[in-house]
mmCIF file of C-alpha atoms and ligand atoms in Angstrom:
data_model
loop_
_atom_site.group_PDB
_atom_site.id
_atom_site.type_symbol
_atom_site.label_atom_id
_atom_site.label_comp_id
_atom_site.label_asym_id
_atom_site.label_seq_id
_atom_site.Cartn_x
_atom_site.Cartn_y
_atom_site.Cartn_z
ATOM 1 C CA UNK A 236 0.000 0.000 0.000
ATOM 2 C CA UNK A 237 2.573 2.242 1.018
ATOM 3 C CA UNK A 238 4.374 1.654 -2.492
ATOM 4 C CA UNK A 239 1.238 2.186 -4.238
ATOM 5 C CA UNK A 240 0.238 5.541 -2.099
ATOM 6 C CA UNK A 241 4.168 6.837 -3.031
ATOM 7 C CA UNK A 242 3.270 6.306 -6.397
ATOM 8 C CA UNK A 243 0.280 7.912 -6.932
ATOM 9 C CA UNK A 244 2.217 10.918 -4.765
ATOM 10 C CA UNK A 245 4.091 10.994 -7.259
ATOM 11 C CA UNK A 246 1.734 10.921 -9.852
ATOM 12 C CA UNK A 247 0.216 13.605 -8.006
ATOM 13 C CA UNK A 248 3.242 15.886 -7.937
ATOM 14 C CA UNK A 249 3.872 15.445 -11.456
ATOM 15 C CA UNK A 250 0.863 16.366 -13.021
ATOM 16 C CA UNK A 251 0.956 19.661 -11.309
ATOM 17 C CA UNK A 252 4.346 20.618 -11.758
ATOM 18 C CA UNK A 253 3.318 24.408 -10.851
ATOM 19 C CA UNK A 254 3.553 23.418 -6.847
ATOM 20 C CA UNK A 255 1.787 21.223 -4.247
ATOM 21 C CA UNK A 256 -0.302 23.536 -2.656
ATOM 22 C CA UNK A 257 -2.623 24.223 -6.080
ATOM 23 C CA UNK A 258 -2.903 20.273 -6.419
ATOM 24 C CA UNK A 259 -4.541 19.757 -2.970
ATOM 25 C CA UNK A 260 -6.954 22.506 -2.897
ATOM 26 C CA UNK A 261 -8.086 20.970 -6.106
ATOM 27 C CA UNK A 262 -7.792 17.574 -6.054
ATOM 28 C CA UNK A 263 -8.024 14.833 -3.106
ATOM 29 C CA UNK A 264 -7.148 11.123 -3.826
ATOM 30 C CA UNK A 265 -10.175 8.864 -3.608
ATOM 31 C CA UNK A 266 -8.669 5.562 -1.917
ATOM 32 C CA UNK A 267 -10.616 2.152 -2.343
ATOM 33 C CA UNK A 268 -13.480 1.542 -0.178
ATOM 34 C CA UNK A 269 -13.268 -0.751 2.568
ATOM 35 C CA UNK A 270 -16.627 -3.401 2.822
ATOM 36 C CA UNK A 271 -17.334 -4.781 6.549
ATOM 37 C CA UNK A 272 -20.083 -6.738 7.610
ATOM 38 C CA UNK A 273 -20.805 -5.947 11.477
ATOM 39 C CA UNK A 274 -22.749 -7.698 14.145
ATOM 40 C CA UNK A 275 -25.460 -5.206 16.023
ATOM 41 C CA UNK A 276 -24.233 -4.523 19.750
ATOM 42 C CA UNK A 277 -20.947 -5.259 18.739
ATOM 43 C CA UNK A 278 -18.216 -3.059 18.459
ATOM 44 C CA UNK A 279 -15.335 -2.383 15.669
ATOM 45 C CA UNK A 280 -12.284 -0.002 15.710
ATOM 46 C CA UNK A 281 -11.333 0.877 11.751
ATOM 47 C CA UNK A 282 -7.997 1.746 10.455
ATOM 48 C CA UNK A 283 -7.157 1.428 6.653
ATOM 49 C CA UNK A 284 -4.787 -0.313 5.845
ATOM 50 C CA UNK A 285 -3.577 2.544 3.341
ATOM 51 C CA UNK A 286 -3.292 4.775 6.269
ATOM 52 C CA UNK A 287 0.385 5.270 6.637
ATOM 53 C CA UNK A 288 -0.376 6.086 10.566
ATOM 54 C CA UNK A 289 -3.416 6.862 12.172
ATOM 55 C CA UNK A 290 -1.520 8.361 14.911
ATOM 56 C CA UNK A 291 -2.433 12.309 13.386
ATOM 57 C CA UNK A 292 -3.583 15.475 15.335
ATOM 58 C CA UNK A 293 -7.468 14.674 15.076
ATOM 59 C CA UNK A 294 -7.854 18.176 13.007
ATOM 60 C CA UNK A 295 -5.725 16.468 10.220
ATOM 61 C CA UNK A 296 -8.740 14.566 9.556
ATOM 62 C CA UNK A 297 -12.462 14.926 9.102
ATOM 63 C CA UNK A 298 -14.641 12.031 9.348
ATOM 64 C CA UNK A 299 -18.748 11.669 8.352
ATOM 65 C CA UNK A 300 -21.132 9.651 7.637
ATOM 66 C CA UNK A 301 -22.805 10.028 3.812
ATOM 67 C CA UNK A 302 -26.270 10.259 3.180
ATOM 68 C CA UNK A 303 -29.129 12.422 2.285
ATOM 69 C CA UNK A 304 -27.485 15.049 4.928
ATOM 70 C CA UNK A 305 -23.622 14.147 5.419
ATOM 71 C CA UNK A 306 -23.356 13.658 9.179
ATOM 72 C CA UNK A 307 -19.755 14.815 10.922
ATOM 73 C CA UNK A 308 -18.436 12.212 13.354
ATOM 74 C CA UNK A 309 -17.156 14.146 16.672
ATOM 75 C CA UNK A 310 -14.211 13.346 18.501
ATOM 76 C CA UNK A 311 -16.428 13.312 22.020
ATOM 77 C CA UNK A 312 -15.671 9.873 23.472
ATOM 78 C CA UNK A 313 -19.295 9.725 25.086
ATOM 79 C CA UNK A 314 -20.211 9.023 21.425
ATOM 80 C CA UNK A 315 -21.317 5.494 20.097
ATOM 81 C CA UNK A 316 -19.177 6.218 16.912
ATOM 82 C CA UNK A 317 -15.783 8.471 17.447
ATOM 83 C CA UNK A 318 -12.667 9.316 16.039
ATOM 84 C CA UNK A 319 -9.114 9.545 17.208
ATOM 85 C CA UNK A 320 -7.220 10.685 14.158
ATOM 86 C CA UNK A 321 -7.300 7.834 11.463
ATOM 87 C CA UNK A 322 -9.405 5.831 13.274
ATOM 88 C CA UNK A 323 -12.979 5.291 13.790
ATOM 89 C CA UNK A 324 -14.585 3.833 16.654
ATOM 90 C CA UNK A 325 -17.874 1.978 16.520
ATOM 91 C CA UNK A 326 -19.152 0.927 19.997
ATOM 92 C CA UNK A 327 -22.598 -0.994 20.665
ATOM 93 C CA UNK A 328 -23.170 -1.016 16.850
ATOM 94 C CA UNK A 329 -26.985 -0.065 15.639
ATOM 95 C CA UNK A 330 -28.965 -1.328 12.794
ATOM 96 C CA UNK A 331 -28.604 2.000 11.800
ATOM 97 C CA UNK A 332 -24.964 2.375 11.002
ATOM 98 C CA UNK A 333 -25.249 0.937 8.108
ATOM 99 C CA UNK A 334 -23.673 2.875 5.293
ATOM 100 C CA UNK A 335 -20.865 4.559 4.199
ATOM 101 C CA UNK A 336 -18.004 6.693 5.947
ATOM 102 C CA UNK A 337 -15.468 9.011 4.612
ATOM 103 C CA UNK A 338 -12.654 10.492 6.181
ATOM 104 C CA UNK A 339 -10.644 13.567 4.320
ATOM 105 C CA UNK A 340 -6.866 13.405 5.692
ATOM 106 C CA UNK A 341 -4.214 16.207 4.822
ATOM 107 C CA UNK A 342 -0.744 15.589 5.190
ATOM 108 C CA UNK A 343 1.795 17.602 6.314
ATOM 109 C CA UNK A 344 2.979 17.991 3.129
ATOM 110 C CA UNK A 345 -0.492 19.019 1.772
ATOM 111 C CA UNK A 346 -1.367 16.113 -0.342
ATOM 112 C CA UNK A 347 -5.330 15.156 0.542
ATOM 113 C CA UNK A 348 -6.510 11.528 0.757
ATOM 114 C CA UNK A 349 -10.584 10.423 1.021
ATOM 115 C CA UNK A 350 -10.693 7.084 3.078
ATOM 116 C CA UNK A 351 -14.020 5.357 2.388
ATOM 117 C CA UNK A 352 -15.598 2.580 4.510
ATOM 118 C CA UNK A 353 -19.124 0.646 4.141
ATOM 119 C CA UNK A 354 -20.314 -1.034 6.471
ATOM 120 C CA UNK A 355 -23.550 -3.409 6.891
ATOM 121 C CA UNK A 356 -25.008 -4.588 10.228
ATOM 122 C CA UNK A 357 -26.420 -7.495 10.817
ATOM 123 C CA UNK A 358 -27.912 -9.493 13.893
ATOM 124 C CA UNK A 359 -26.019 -12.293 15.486
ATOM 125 C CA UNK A 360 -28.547 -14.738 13.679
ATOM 126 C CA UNK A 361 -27.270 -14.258 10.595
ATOM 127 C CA UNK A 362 -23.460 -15.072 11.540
ATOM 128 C CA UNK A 363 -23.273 -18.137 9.222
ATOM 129 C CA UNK A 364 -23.667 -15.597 5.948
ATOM 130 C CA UNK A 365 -20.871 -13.348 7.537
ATOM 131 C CA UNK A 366 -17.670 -15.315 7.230
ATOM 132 C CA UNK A 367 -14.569 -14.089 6.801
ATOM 133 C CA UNK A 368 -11.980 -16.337 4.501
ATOM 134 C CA UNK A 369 -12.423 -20.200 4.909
ATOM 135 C CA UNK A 370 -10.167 -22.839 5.402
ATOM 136 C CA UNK A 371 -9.778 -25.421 3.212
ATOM 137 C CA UNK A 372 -7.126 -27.483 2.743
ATOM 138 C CA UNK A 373 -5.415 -30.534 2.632
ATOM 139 C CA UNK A 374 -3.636 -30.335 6.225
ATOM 140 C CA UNK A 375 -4.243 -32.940 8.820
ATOM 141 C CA UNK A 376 -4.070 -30.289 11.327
ATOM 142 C CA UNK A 377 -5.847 -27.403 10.434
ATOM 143 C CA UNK A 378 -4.882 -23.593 11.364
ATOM 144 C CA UNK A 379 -7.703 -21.303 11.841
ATOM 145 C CA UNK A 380 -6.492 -17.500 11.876
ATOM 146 C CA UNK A 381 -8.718 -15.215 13.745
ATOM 147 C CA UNK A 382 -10.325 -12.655 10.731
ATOM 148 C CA UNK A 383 -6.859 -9.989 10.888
ATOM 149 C CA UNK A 384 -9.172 -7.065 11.540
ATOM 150 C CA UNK A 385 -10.778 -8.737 14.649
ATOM 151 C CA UNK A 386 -7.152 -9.924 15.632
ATOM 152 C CA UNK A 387 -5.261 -6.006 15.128
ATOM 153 C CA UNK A 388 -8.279 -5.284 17.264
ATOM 154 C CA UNK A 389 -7.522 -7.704 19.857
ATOM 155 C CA UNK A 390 -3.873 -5.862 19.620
ATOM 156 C CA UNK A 391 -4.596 -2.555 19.987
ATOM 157 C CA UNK A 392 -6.812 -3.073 22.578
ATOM 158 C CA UNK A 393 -5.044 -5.614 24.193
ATOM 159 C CA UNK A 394 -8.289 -7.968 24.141
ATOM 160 C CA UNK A 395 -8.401 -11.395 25.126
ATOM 161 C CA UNK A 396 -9.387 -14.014 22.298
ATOM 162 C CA UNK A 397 -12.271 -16.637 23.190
ATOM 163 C CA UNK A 398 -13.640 -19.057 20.424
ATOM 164 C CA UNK A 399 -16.548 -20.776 19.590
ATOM 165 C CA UNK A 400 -17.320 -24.073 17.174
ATOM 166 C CA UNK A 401 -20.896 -22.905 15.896
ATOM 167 C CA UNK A 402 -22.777 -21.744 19.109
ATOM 168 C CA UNK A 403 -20.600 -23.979 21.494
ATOM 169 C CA UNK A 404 -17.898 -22.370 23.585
ATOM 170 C CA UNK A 405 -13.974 -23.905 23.123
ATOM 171 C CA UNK A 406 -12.871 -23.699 26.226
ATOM 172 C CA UNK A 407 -8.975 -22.771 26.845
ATOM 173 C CA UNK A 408 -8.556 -21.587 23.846
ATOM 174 C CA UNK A 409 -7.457 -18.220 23.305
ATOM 175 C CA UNK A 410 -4.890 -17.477 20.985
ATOM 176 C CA UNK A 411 -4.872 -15.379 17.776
ATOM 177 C CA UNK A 412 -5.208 -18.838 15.566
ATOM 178 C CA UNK A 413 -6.992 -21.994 16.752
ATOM 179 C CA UNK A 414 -5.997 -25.005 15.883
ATOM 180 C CA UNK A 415 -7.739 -27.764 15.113
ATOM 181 C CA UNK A 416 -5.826 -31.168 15.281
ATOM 182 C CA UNK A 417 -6.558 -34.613 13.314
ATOM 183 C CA UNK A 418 -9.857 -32.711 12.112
ATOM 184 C CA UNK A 419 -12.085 -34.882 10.934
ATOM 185 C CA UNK A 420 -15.463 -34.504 8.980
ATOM 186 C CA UNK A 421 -17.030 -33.563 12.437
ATOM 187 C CA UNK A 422 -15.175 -30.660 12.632
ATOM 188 C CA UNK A 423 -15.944 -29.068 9.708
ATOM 189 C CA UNK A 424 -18.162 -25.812 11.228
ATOM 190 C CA UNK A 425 -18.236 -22.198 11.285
ATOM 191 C CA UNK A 426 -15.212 -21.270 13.756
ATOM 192 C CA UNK A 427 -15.794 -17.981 15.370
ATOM 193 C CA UNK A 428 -13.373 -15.963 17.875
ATOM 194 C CA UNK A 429 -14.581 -12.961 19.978
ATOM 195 C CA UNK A 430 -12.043 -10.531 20.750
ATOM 196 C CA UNK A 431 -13.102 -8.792 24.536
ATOM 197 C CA UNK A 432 -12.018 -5.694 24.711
ATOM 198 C CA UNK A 433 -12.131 -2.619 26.979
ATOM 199 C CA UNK A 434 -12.515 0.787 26.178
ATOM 200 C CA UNK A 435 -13.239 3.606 28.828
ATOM 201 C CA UNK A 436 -13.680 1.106 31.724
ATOM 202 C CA UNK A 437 -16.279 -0.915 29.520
ATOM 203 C CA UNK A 438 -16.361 -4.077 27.879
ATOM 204 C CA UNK A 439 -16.752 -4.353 24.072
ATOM 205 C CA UNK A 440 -16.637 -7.233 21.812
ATOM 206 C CA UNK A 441 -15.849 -7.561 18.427
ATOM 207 C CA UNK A 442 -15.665 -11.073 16.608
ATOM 208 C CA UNK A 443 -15.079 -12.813 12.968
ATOM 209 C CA UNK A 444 -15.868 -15.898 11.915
ATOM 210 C CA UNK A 445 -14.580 -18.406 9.620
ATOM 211 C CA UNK A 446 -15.944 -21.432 8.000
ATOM 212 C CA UNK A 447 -13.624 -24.507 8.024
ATOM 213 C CA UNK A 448 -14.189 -27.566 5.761
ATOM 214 C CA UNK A 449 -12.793 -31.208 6.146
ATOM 215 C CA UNK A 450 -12.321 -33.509 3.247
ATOM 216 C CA UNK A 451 -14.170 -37.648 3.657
ATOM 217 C CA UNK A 452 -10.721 -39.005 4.448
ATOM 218 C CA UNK A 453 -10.698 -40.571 0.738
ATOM 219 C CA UNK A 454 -8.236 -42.275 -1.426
ATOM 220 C CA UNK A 455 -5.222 -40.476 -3.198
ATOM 221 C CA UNK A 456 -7.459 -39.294 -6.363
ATOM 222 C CA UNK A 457 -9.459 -37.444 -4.004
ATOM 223 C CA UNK A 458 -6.601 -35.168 -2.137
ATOM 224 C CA UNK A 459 -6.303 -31.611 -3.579
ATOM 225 C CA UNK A 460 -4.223 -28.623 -2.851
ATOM 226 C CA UNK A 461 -6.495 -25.921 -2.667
ATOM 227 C CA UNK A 462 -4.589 -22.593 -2.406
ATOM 228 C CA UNK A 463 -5.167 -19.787 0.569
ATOM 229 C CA UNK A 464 -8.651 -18.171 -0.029
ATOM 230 C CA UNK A 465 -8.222 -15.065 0.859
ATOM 231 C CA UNK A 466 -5.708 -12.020 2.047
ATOM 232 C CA UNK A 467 -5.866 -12.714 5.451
ATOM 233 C CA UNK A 468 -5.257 -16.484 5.286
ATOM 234 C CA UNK A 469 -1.518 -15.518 3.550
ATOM 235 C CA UNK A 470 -0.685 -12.928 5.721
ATOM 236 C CA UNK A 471 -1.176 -15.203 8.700
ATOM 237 C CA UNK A 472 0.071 -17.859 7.334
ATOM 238 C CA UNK A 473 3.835 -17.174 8.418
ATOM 239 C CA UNK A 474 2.620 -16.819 12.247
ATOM 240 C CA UNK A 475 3.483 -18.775 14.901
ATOM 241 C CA UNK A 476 0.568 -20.332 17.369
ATOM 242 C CA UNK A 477 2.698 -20.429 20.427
HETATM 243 C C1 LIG B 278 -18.636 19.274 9.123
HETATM 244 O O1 LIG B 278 -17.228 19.435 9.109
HETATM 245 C C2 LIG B 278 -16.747 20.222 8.025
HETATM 246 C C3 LIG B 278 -15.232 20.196 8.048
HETATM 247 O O2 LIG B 278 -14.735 20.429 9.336
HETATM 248 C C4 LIG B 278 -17.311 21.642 8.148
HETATM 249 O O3 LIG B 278 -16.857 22.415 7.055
HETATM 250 C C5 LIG B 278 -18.837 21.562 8.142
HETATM 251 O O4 LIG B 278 -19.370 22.849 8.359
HETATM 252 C C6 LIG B 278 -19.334 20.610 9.231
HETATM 253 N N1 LIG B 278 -20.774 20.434 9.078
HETATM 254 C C7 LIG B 278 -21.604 20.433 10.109
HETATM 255 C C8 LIG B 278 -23.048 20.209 9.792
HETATM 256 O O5 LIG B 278 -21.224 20.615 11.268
HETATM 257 C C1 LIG B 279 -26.747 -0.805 23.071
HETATM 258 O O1 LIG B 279 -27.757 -0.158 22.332
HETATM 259 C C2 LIG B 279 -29.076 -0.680 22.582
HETATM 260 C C3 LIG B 279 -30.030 0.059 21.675
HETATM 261 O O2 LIG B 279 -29.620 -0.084 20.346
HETATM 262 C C4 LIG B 279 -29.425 -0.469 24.061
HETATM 263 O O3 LIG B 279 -30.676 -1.046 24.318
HETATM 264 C C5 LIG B 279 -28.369 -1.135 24.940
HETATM 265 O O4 LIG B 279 -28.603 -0.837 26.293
HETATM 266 C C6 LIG B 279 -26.980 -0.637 24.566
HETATM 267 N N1 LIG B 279 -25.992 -1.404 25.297
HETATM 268 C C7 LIG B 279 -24.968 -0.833 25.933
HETATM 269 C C8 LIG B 279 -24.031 -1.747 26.632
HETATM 270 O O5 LIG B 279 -24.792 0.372 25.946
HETATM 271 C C1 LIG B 280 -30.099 4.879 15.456
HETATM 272 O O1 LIG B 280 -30.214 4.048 16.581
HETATM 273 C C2 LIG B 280 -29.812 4.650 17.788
HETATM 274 C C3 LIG B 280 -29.828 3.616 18.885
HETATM 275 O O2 LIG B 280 -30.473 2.458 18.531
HETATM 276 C C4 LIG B 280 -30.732 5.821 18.096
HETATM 277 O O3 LIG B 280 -30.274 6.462 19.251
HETATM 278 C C5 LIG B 280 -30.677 6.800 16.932
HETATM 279 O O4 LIG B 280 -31.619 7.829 17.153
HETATM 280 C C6 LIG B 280 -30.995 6.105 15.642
HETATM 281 N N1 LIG B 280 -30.811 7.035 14.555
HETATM 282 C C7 LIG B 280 -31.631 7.109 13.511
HETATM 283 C C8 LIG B 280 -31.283 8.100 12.476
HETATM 284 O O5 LIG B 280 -32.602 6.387 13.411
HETATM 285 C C1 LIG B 281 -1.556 18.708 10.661
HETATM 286 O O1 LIG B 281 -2.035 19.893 10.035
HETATM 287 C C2 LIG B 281 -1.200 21.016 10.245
HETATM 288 C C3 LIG B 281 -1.898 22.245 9.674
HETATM 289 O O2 LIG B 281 -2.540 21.959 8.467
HETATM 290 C C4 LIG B 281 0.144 20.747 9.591
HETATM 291 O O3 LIG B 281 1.013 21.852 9.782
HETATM 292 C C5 LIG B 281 0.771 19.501 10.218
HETATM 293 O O4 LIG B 281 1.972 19.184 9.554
HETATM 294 C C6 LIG B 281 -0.194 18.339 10.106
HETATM 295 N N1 LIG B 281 0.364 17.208 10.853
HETATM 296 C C7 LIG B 281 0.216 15.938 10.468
HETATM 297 C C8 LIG B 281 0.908 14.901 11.297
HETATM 298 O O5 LIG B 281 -0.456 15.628 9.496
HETATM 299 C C1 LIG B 282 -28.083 -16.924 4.869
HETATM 300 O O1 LIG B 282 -28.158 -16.618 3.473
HETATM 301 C C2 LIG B 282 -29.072 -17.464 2.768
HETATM 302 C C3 LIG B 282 -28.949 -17.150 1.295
HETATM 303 O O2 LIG B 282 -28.945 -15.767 1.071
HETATM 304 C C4 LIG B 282 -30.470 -17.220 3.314
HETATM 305 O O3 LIG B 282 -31.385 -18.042 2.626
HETATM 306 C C5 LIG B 282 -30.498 -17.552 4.804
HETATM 307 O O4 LIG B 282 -31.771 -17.223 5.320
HETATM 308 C C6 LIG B 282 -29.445 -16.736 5.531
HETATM 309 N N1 LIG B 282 -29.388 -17.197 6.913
HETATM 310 C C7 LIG B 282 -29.480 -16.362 7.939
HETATM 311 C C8 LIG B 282 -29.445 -16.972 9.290
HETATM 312 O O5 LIG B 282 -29.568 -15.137 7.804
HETATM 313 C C1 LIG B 283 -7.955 -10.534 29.666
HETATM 314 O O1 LIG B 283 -7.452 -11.580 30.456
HETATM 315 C C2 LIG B 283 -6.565 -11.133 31.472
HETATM 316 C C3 LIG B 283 -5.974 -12.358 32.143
HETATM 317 O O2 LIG B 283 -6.862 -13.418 32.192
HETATM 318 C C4 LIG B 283 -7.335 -10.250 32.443
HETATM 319 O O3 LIG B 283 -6.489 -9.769 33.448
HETATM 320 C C5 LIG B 283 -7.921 -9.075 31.667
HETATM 321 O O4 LIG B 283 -8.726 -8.281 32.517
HETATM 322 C C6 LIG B 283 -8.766 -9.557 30.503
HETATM 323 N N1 LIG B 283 -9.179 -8.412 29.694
HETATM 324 C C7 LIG B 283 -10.394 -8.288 29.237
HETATM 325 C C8 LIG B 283 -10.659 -7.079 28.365
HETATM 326 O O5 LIG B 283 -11.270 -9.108 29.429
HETATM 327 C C1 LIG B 284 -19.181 -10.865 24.630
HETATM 328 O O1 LIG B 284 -19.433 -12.171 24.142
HETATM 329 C C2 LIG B 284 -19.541 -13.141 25.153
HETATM 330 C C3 LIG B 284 -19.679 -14.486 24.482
HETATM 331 O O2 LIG B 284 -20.745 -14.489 23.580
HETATM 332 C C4 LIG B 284 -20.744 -12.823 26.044
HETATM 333 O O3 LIG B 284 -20.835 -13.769 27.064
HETATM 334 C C5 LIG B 284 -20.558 -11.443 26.625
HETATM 335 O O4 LIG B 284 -21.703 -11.083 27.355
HETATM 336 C C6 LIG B 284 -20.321 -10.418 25.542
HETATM 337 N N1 LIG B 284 -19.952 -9.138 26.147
HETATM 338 C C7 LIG B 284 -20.358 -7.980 25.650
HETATM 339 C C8 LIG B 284 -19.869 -6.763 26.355
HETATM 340 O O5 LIG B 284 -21.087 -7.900 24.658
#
């Protein structure tokens, strides 16, 4: 990301050779939307991942909600949804949050960047249509990643991880990836993990799930290498469990 954001800098900066400071008033880069699909009463923190560091004076940013009337998000912690700098803070999520979010960021060195996010609530029923990735492979021993959104959560929180095999709790587990050993047919489920978080002296939770499928142990004919599904399954893959 940060390769392609340098580039289109520089694309920037060399279409308007005449200076910087004409380019921003009159042009700010549209960035691709994010698309997350939340659980109401849950919570979610958002950084994109094109953000170079959300760490920025909160007036380097304006955040808001798009609609009929575009709706500025304040930086008042008492708020359900808040910012601090790049990021955006959704706490006991409503039915009504559904839709899209901008944020316009100027950088120091005057360049403007529009950060779009949709999201979609749903209720906890429907958590079987809301997987993340699945898992499937050929491994005896399979390796189920927490969702990396729910799991950066879980770091910048400092959360604790708990998981669940459909509605059933796993107890002791609660690591960033759960592993599954000698899975068999039986185990193929949705796998979800709840990160618990806290976040001015209250409890939040935020969660992903997966869906995990088990090949019939079968003869050779049958055994395929299906490659990583998604992003997050290959940029976890490298990660210890320990
Ligand atoms: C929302 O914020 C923008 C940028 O700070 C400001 O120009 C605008 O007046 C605000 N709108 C409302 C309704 O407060
Ligand atoms: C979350 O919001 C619902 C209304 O949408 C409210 O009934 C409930 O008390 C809120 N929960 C918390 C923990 O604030
Ligand atoms: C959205 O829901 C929240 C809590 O459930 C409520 O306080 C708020 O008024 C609602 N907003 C709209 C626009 O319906
Ligand atoms: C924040 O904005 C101010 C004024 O526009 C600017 O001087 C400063 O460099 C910006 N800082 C960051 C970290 O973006
Ligand atoms: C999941 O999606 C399917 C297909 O869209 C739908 O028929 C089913 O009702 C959904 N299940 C839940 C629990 O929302
Ligand atoms: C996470 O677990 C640790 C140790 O069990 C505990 O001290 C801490 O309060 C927990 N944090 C949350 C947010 O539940
Ligand atoms: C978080 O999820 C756990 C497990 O479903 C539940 O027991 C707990 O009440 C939830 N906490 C909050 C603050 O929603």
């Amino acid at each position: 990301m940060d390769a392609c954001r340098l580039f289109l800098s520089l694309l920037l900066m060399m279409s308007t050779p005449r200076g910087k400071s004409e380019a921003s008033k009159s042009s700010c880069l549209n960035l691709d939307q994010d698309f997350y699909r939340l659980i109401k009463g849950e919570a979610f923190y958002y950084v994109s991942y094109a953000m170079d560091d959300p760490k920025m004076p909160d007036e380097n940013i304006t955040w808001y909600k798009n609609g009929p009337e575009i709706k500025n998000i304040t930086t008042d912690e008492t708020h359900r949804i808040h910012y601090h700098g790049g990021a955006l803070l959704f706490l006991n999520i409503s039915a009504n949050d559904s839709g899209t979010y901008t944020g316009r960021h100027i950088t120091p060195s005057g360049e403007c960047f529009y950060y779009h996010l949709k999201i979609e609530v749903f209720n906890e029923i429907s958590r079987e249509n809301l997987t993340y990735g699945s898992i499937k492979n050929s491994d005896q021993n399979k390796k189920i990643p927490c969702p990396q959104q729910i799991e950066d959560i879980c770091t910048t929180f400092n959360g604790n991880f708990t998981w669940f095999k459909g509605a059933n709790l796993l107890p002791g587990h609660h690591e960033a990836i759960l592993l599954v050993e000698n899975a068999e047919k039986d185990d193929e489920d949705i796998y979800t993990c709840i990160c618990t978080w806290t976040h001015n002296h209250k409890l939040y939770n935020s969660s992903g799930s997966r869906k995990l499928f088990v090949e019939e142990k079968a003869s050779y004919r049958n055994v395929e290498i299906t490659s990583p599904t998604s992003k997050e399954q290959l940029v976890d893959k490298g990660k210890k469990t320990s």
